[in-house]
Coordinates of C-alpha atoms in Angstrom, one line a residue:
M1 CA -17.9 -14.3 -6.9
S2 CA -14.5 -12.5 -6.6
Y3 CA -12.7 -11.1 -9.6
I4 CA -9.5 -11.6 -7.6
K5 CA -9.0 -15.3 -7.1
L6 CA -7.4 -17.0 -4.1
D7 CA -5.7 -20.4 -4.7
S8 CA -5.3 -22.2 -1.4
S9 CA -5.0 -25.7 -2.9
K10 CA -1.4 -26.1 -1.7
L11 CA -2.4 -25.7 2.0
D12 CA -3.9 -29.2 2.2
K13 CA -1.0 -30.6 4.2
F14 CA -1.2 -27.7 6.7
V15 CA -4.9 -27.0 7.1
H16 CA -7.3 -29.9 7.6
E17 CA -10.6 -29.9 5.7
N18 CA -12.7 -29.2 8.8
E19 CA -10.7 -26.3 10.1
L20 CA -12.0 -23.7 7.7
S21 CA -15.6 -24.6 8.4
E22 CA -14.8 -24.4 12.2
M23 CA -13.7 -20.8 11.6
Q24 CA -17.0 -19.9 10.1
A25 CA -18.7 -18.9 13.3
L26 CA -15.8 -16.6 14.2
V27 CA -15.9 -15.1 10.7
N28 CA -19.6 -14.4 11.1
A29 CA -18.9 -12.6 14.3
A30 CA -16.1 -10.6 12.8
D31 CA -18.3 -9.7 9.8
D32 CA -20.9 -8.4 12.3
E33 CA -18.3 -6.3 14.1
L34 CA -17.2 -4.8 10.8
R35 CA -20.4 -4.3 8.9
N36 CA -22.7 -3.3 11.8
G37 CA -20.1 -1.4 13.8
T38 CA -20.2 -3.5 16.9
G39 CA -16.5 -4.0 17.0
A40 CA -13.7 -1.8 18.4
G41 CA -12.7 1.1 16.2
N42 CA -16.1 1.3 14.6
E43 CA -15.7 5.1 14.0
Y44 CA -13.0 4.3 11.4
R45 CA -15.1 2.2 9.0
D46 CA -16.0 4.8 6.3
W47 CA -13.5 3.2 3.9
L48 CA -16.0 0.3 3.6
D49 CA -18.4 2.2 1.3
L50 CA -15.8 4.8 0.0
P51 CA -15.9 3.4 -3.6
T52 CA -19.6 4.1 -3.8
N53 CA -20.0 6.9 -1.4
Y54 CA -17.4 9.5 -2.2
D55 CA -17.8 13.2 -2.9
Q56 CA -18.4 13.5 -6.6
D57 CA -17.7 17.2 -6.7
E58 CA -14.3 16.8 -4.9
F59 CA -13.5 13.9 -7.3
A60 CA -14.0 16.2 -10.3
R61 CA -11.8 18.9 -8.6
I62 CA -9.1 16.2 -8.1
Q63 CA -9.2 15.4 -11.8
A64 CA -9.1 19.1 -12.7
A65 CA -6.2 19.8 -10.4
A66 CA -4.3 16.8 -11.9
D67 CA -4.9 18.2 -15.4
K68 CA -3.5 21.6 -14.3
I69 CA -0.5 20.1 -12.6
R70 CA 0.3 17.9 -15.7
K71 CA 0.2 21.1 -17.8
D72 CA 2.3 23.4 -15.7
S73 CA 4.7 21.2 -13.7
K74 CA 7.5 18.8 -14.5
Y75 CA 7.3 17.5 -10.9
L76 CA 4.7 17.1 -8.3
I77 CA 6.3 16.9 -4.9
T78 CA 4.0 14.7 -2.8
I79 CA 4.7 15.2 0.9
G80 CA 3.5 12.8 3.5
I81 CA 4.4 9.8 5.6
G82 CA 2.8 6.4 6.3
G83 CA -0.6 6.0 4.8
S84 CA -0.3 9.5 3.4
Y85 CA 2.2 8.3 0.7
L86 CA 2.4 4.5 0.6
G87 CA -0.8 4.0 -1.3
G88 CA -0.2 6.6 -3.8
Q89 CA 3.4 5.5 -4.5
M90 CA 2.3 1.9 -4.7
A91 CA -0.4 2.6 -7.2
I92 CA 1.8 4.7 -9.4
E93 CA 4.5 1.9 -9.5
V94 CA 1.9 -0.8 -10.2
L95 CA 0.2 1.1 -13.0
H96 CA 3.3 2.3 -14.9
S97 CA 6.4 1.1 -16.5
N98 CA 9.4 0.1 -14.3
F99 CA 11.2 3.0 -15.9
F100 CA 8.3 5.5 -15.9
T101 CA 10.3 8.0 -13.9
R102 CA 12.9 8.3 -16.7
N103 CA 10.2 9.5 -19.2
S104 CA 10.9 13.3 -19.2
D105 CA 7.7 14.0 -21.2
E106 CA 5.4 13.0 -18.2
T107 CA 4.9 14.9 -15.0
Q108 CA 6.9 13.0 -12.4
V109 CA 5.3 12.4 -8.9
I110 CA 8.2 12.4 -6.4
F111 CA 7.5 11.5 -2.8
A112 CA 9.1 13.4 0.2
G113 CA 8.5 13.9 3.9
N114 CA 8.6 10.2 4.6
S115 CA 12.0 10.2 6.3
L116 CA 14.3 12.5 8.2
S117 CA 17.2 12.0 5.7
S118 CA 18.9 15.3 4.9
S119 CA 20.7 13.6 1.9
Y120 CA 17.4 12.6 0.3
L121 CA 15.8 16.0 0.7
S122 CA 19.0 17.8 -0.6
E123 CA 19.2 15.5 -3.6
L124 CA 15.6 16.0 -4.4
L125 CA 16.1 19.8 -4.3
D126 CA 18.9 19.3 -6.8
L127 CA 16.8 17.1 -9.0
V128 CA 14.0 19.7 -9.2
G129 CA 16.5 22.4 -9.8
N130 CA 14.9 25.2 -11.9
D131 CA 12.2 23.1 -13.4
D132 CA 8.5 23.9 -12.8
F133 CA 7.0 22.1 -9.9
S134 CA 4.0 21.9 -7.6
I135 CA 3.4 20.6 -4.1
N136 CA 0.8 18.2 -2.7
V137 CA 1.2 18.1 1.1
I138 CA -0.9 15.4 2.8
S139 CA -1.3 15.6 6.6
K140 CA -4.2 15.5 8.9
S141 CA -2.7 18.0 11.4
G142 CA 0.2 19.6 9.4
T143 CA 2.5 19.2 12.4
T144 CA 3.9 15.7 11.8
T145 CA 7.7 16.2 12.0
E146 CA 8.9 14.5 8.7
P147 CA 6.3 16.0 6.3
A148 CA 6.3 19.4 8.1
I149 CA 10.0 19.8 7.6
A150 CA 9.8 18.8 3.9
F151 CA 6.9 21.2 3.3
R152 CA 8.8 24.1 4.9
V153 CA 11.8 23.4 2.6
F154 CA 9.8 23.1 -0.6
K155 CA 7.4 25.9 0.2
E156 CA 10.4 28.2 0.6
K157 CA 11.8 27.0 -2.8
L158 CA 8.4 27.5 -4.4
V159 CA 8.0 31.1 -3.1
Q160 CA 11.6 31.9 -4.2
K161 CA 11.0 30.7 -7.7
Y162 CA 7.4 32.0 -8.3
G163 CA 6.7 34.6 -5.7
E164 CA 4.1 34.2 -3.1
K165 CA 1.0 34.7 -5.2
E166 CA 1.9 32.1 -7.9
A167 CA 3.3 29.8 -5.3
N168 CA -0.1 29.7 -3.6
G169 CA -1.6 28.5 -6.8
R170 CA 0.9 25.6 -6.9
I171 CA 0.2 24.2 -3.4
Y172 CA -2.4 21.6 -3.0
V173 CA -3.2 20.3 0.5
T174 CA -5.0 17.1 1.6
T175 CA -5.9 17.6 5.2
D176 CA -8.7 17.8 7.8
A177 CA -12.0 19.4 6.7
K178 CA -12.2 21.8 9.6
R179 CA -9.2 21.9 11.9
G180 CA -5.5 21.6 12.2
A181 CA -2.5 23.8 11.4
L182 CA -2.4 22.9 7.8
K183 CA -6.1 23.6 7.3
R184 CA -5.7 27.0 8.9
E185 CA -2.7 27.8 6.7
A186 CA -4.6 26.6 3.6
D187 CA -7.5 28.8 4.4
V188 CA -5.4 31.9 4.9
N189 CA -3.4 31.4 1.7
G190 CA -6.2 30.1 -0.5
W191 CA -4.5 26.8 -1.3
E192 CA -6.8 24.3 -3.0
S193 CA -7.8 21.7 -0.4
F194 CA -9.0 18.1 -0.4
V195 CA -10.4 16.3 2.6
I196 CA -9.0 13.5 4.7
L197 CA -12.1 11.9 6.0
D198 CA -12.4 11.5 9.8
G199 CA -13.7 7.9 9.4
V200 CA -10.9 6.7 7.1
G201 CA -7.5 5.9 8.7
G202 CA -4.3 6.6 6.8
R203 CA -3.6 3.0 5.8
Y204 CA -7.1 2.7 4.4
S205 CA -7.0 6.0 2.5
V206 CA -5.5 5.3 -0.9
L207 CA -9.0 5.4 -2.5
S208 CA -9.6 8.9 -1.1
P209 CA -8.0 12.2 -2.1
V210 CA -4.9 11.1 -0.3
G211 CA -4.0 8.7 -3.0
L212 CA -6.2 9.8 -5.9
L213 CA -4.5 13.1 -6.6
P214 CA -1.0 11.8 -7.1
I215 CA -2.3 8.8 -9.0
A216 CA -4.2 11.1 -11.4
V217 CA -1.2 13.4 -11.8
S218 CA 0.8 10.3 -12.9
G219 CA -1.7 9.6 -15.6
G220 CA -3.6 6.8 -13.8
N221 CA -7.3 6.4 -14.6
I222 CA -8.9 7.0 -11.2
D223 CA -12.4 6.4 -12.6
D224 CA -11.4 2.8 -13.5
L225 CA -9.6 2.5 -10.2
M226 CA -12.7 3.3 -8.3
H227 CA -14.8 1.1 -10.6
G228 CA -12.7 -1.9 -9.6
A229 CA -12.9 -1.1 -5.9
R230 CA -16.7 -0.5 -6.3
D231 CA -17.1 -4.0 -7.8
A232 CA -15.0 -5.5 -5.0
Q233 CA -17.2 -3.7 -2.4
N234 CA -20.3 -5.3 -4.0
D235 CA -18.8 -8.7 -4.5
L236 CA -17.1 -9.3 -1.2
T237 CA -20.1 -9.2 1.1
E238 CA -20.9 -13.0 1.5
T239 CA -20.0 -14.3 4.9
D240 CA -19.6 -17.8 3.7
V241 CA -15.8 -18.4 3.5
T242 CA -16.3 -20.8 0.6
K243 CA -17.9 -18.0 -1.4
N244 CA -15.8 -15.0 -0.4
D245 CA -12.1 -15.3 -1.1
A246 CA -11.2 -12.2 1.0
Y247 CA -12.8 -13.7 4.0
K248 CA -11.3 -17.1 3.2
Y249 CA -7.8 -15.5 3.1
A250 CA -8.4 -13.9 6.4
A251 CA -9.6 -17.2 8.0
L252 CA -6.7 -19.2 6.6
R253 CA -4.0 -16.8 7.7
N254 CA -5.5 -17.0 11.2
I255 CA -5.6 -20.8 11.2
L256 CA -1.9 -20.8 10.2
Y257 CA -1.1 -18.2 12.9
R258 CA -2.7 -20.3 15.6
K259 CA -0.4 -23.2 14.5
G260 CA 2.7 -21.2 15.0
Y261 CA 3.2 -19.7 11.5
T262 CA 3.6 -16.2 12.9
T263 CA 5.3 -14.5 9.9
E264 CA 3.6 -13.9 6.5
I265 CA 5.7 -13.2 3.5
L266 CA 3.9 -11.3 0.7
E267 CA 5.7 -12.2 -2.5
N268 CA 5.6 -11.1 -6.1
Y269 CA 7.2 -12.0 -9.4
E270 CA 7.1 -8.5 -10.9
P271 CA 9.5 -5.7 -9.8
N272 CA 6.8 -3.0 -10.0
L273 CA 4.7 -4.8 -7.4
R274 CA 7.4 -4.2 -4.8
M275 CA 5.6 -1.1 -3.4
F276 CA 2.4 -3.1 -3.2
S277 CA 4.1 -5.2 -0.5
E278 CA 5.2 -2.0 1.3
W279 CA 1.6 -0.7 1.3
W280 CA 0.4 -4.1 2.5
K281 CA 2.9 -4.3 5.2
Q282 CA 1.6 -1.1 6.8
L283 CA -2.0 -2.2 6.3
A284 CA -1.3 -5.6 8.0
G285 CA 1.3 -4.5 10.6
E286 CA -0.4 -1.4 11.9
S287 CA -3.8 -3.1 11.9
E288 CA -2.8 -6.4 13.6
G289 CA 0.3 -5.9 15.7
K290 CA -1.2 -5.2 19.1
D291 CA -1.5 -6.6 22.6
Q292 CA 1.7 -8.6 22.1
K293 CA 0.2 -10.6 19.2
G294 CA -0.4 -10.5 15.5
I295 CA 1.1 -11.9 12.3
Y296 CA 4.3 -10.2 11.4
P297 CA 4.2 -8.9 7.8
S298 CA 7.2 -9.3 5.6
S299 CA 7.8 -9.4 1.9
A300 CA 10.1 -10.8 -0.9
N301 CA 10.6 -10.0 -4.5
F302 CA 11.0 -13.1 -6.6
T303 CA 12.8 -14.5 -8.5
T304 CA 15.4 -11.9 -7.3
D305 CA 15.2 -12.8 -3.6
L306 CA 15.3 -16.5 -4.2
H307 CA 19.0 -15.9 -4.6
S308 CA 19.3 -14.3 -1.2
L309 CA 16.3 -15.2 1.1
G310 CA 15.5 -18.5 -0.7
Q311 CA 17.8 -20.6 1.5
Y312 CA 16.2 -19.4 4.7
I313 CA 12.6 -19.8 3.4
Q314 CA 13.4 -23.3 2.2
E315 CA 15.2 -24.6 5.3
G316 CA 15.1 -22.0 8.1
L317 CA 12.8 -21.6 11.1
R318 CA 9.3 -23.0 10.3
N319 CA 7.3 -20.0 11.5
L320 CA 6.8 -18.7 7.9
F321 CA 3.9 -18.8 5.5
E322 CA 3.8 -17.2 2.1
T323 CA 1.1 -15.4 0.1
V324 CA 2.0 -14.9 -3.5
I325 CA 0.6 -12.1 -5.7
K326 CA 0.7 -13.8 -9.1
L327 CA 0.2 -11.5 -12.1
D328 CA -1.6 -13.6 -14.7
T329 CA -1.0 -11.2 -17.7
P330 CA 2.0 -9.0 -17.7
N331 CA 2.1 -5.6 -19.5
E332 CA 4.7 -6.9 -21.9
D333 CA 6.4 -10.2 -22.8
V334 CA 9.7 -11.1 -24.4
I335 CA 10.5 -14.2 -26.4
V336 CA 13.8 -16.0 -25.6
P337 CA 15.8 -15.6 -28.9
S338 CA 17.6 -18.4 -30.7
A339 CA 21.4 -18.5 -30.9
D340 CA 23.8 -20.2 -33.3
K341 CA 25.7 -21.9 -30.4
D342 CA 24.1 -23.0 -27.1
L343 CA 27.0 -21.7 -25.0
D344 CA 24.7 -20.4 -22.2
G345 CA 22.6 -23.6 -22.1
L346 CA 19.4 -21.9 -22.9
G347 CA 18.6 -23.8 -26.1
Y348 CA 15.7 -25.6 -24.4
L349 CA 14.0 -22.2 -23.8
E350 CA 14.4 -20.8 -27.3
G351 CA 11.1 -19.5 -28.6
K352 CA 9.5 -19.6 -25.1
S353 CA 8.1 -16.4 -23.5
M354 CA 9.8 -15.0 -20.4
D355 CA 6.4 -14.9 -18.7
W356 CA 6.0 -18.6 -19.3
V357 CA 9.5 -19.1 -17.7
N358 CA 8.5 -16.8 -14.8
T359 CA 5.4 -18.8 -14.2
K360 CA 7.3 -22.1 -14.2
A361 CA 9.7 -20.6 -11.7
Y362 CA 6.7 -19.7 -9.5
E363 CA 5.2 -23.2 -9.8
G364 CA 8.6 -24.8 -8.9
V365 CA 9.0 -22.5 -5.9
V366 CA 5.5 -23.3 -4.6
L367 CA 6.3 -27.1 -4.8
A368 CA 9.7 -26.7 -3.2
H369 CA 8.5 -24.6 -0.3
T370 CA 5.5 -26.6 0.5
D371 CA 7.6 -29.8 0.4
G372 CA 10.0 -27.9 2.8
G373 CA 7.2 -27.2 5.3
V374 CA 6.2 -23.7 4.3
P375 CA 2.5 -23.1 3.6
V376 CA 1.8 -21.2 0.4
M377 CA -1.3 -19.6 -1.0
T378 CA -1.7 -17.4 -4.1
V379 CA -3.8 -14.4 -4.9
H380 CA -4.2 -14.1 -8.7
M381 CA -4.1 -10.6 -10.1
P382 CA -5.5 -10.6 -13.7
D383 CA -3.4 -7.7 -15.0
Q384 CA -1.8 -4.4 -13.8
K385 CA -4.6 -2.1 -15.0
E386 CA -6.5 0.3 -12.8
Y387 CA -9.6 -1.8 -12.4
S388 CA -7.7 -4.8 -11.2
L389 CA -5.6 -2.6 -8.8
G390 CA -8.7 -1.0 -7.3
Y391 CA -10.2 -4.5 -6.7
M392 CA -7.0 -5.7 -5.1
I393 CA -6.8 -2.8 -2.8
Y394 CA -10.3 -3.3 -1.5
F395 CA -9.8 -7.1 -1.3
F396 CA -6.8 -6.7 1.1
E397 CA -8.4 -3.9 3.1
I398 CA -11.5 -5.9 4.0
A399 CA -9.5 -9.1 4.5
I400 CA -7.1 -7.4 7.0
A401 CA -10.0 -5.8 8.8
I402 CA -11.8 -9.2 9.2
S403 CA -8.5 -10.8 10.2
G404 CA -7.9 -8.3 12.9
Y405 CA -11.3 -9.0 14.5
L406 CA -10.7 -12.7 14.2
N407 CA -7.6 -12.2 16.4
G408 CA -9.5 -10.1 19.0
I409 CA -7.9 -6.7 18.4
N410 CA -9.0 -3.3 17.1
P411 CA -7.8 -3.2 13.5
F412 CA -8.2 0.5 13.1
N413 CA -6.0 2.1 15.8
Q414 CA -2.3 2.3 16.2
P415 CA -1.5 3.2 19.8
G416 CA 2.1 2.0 19.6
V417 CA 3.1 4.5 16.9
E418 CA 3.1 7.4 19.5
A419 CA 5.8 5.9 21.7
Y420 CA 8.8 6.8 19.6
K421 CA 7.4 10.3 18.9
T422 CA 7.2 11.1 22.6
N423 CA 10.9 10.1 23.0
M424 CA 11.9 12.0 19.9
F425 CA 10.2 15.2 20.9
G426 CA 11.8 15.0 24.3
L427 CA 15.3 14.5 22.8
L428 CA 14.7 17.3 20.3
G429 CA 13.7 19.7 23.1
K430 CA 10.1 20.3 21.9
P431 CA 8.2 22.6 24.3
G432 CA 6.3 20.5 26.8
F433 CA 8.6 17.5 26.5
E434 CA 11.6 18.9 28.4
E435 CA 11.3 16.6 31.4
I436 CA 11.0 13.5 29.2
G437 CA 14.1 14.7 27.3
D438 CA 16.1 15.1 30.5
E439 CA 15.2 11.6 31.7
L440 CA 16.0 10.1 28.3
N441 CA 19.4 11.8 28.1
K442 CA 20.4 10.3 31.4
R443 CA 19.7 6.8 29.9
L444 CA 21.7 7.5 26.7

């Protein structure tokens, strides 16, 4: 039985009773492709047993490195793009206060190298100023343009501030175990290194050193995080979709997709779950968007976006379905206070908790949207603690992997990502891409 619960009761008017059972044979086949490695991309399945089969010595080194950084640095500049930063930033935002970054007593984990914005990098340099900082650069090769530029810039600042010897003690790399430019540089300079596993793709890497070091530096309990993921690994093995909510979610979203609901909106009612949607969008979009097919992953933050996107969701094109992440127990609650005069019309809410109001808003939205022709299902997250987050991460990882196989694609590659890079290298004049650049300049 799953600790994370899926509520699909509001799909009755969109999915007939027999349709889920008719998907069972396909789910069985997808499970075989995933578990037994008979499907495409089988060399990238090591995330499946990562919560129980990780390097204990490396895990201890991560915790020790995090303790050192928390003692000697006001900032940890975490440099990476895509799966190299989304999971870490997501977890930190979920686990901490919305205003965590304003607490000057804690080491702040700041993310860089995920864009080519000169303003962002310059403003981050100004923020760090003369304060103590360390760097965690996350890259399989060390040559990806965005993080490589950011690393050059901050490595230069580090050496200028501390000198080369002490700077080397403040650089932590998460990279390939044996090869690549970053690995070679780390070996030469004696930087502490953690391993990006060959069998774990970037979007599935948050429970590896890629995500664990920044999460630990932020003060997150990575033991509890892995405990939650480990229980999910053990719980979510049943192929019967009526007994495995992750598989049921995968099957239902594919039933809806085949009926023309081609866009899924992942929604939340808590601002610090915003980055969870960003992590999920890469997980779903990069896994499933291939061969001119796949569910388009979108997101919305309620109730905020009900005052902007709400009209479209309620009455726009009927190609949408919604999956809500509903937090059952918030970190804090506030009681609506009483007032002498009811000028704002809130007298009927006096003494009620804001979480109760938020829940009623969620319930009202579900009813309105389903009445308007939008399928809605809900994933219940018990709380925002590390155990629950670890379980949630694994829940969605395995659901998306199964969903990809249900749609007949390889859920573990991303061939389309390279197209823009080839064009960019040509236009930048990178050696070996000159002819491409000449041709592209003629088209511009």
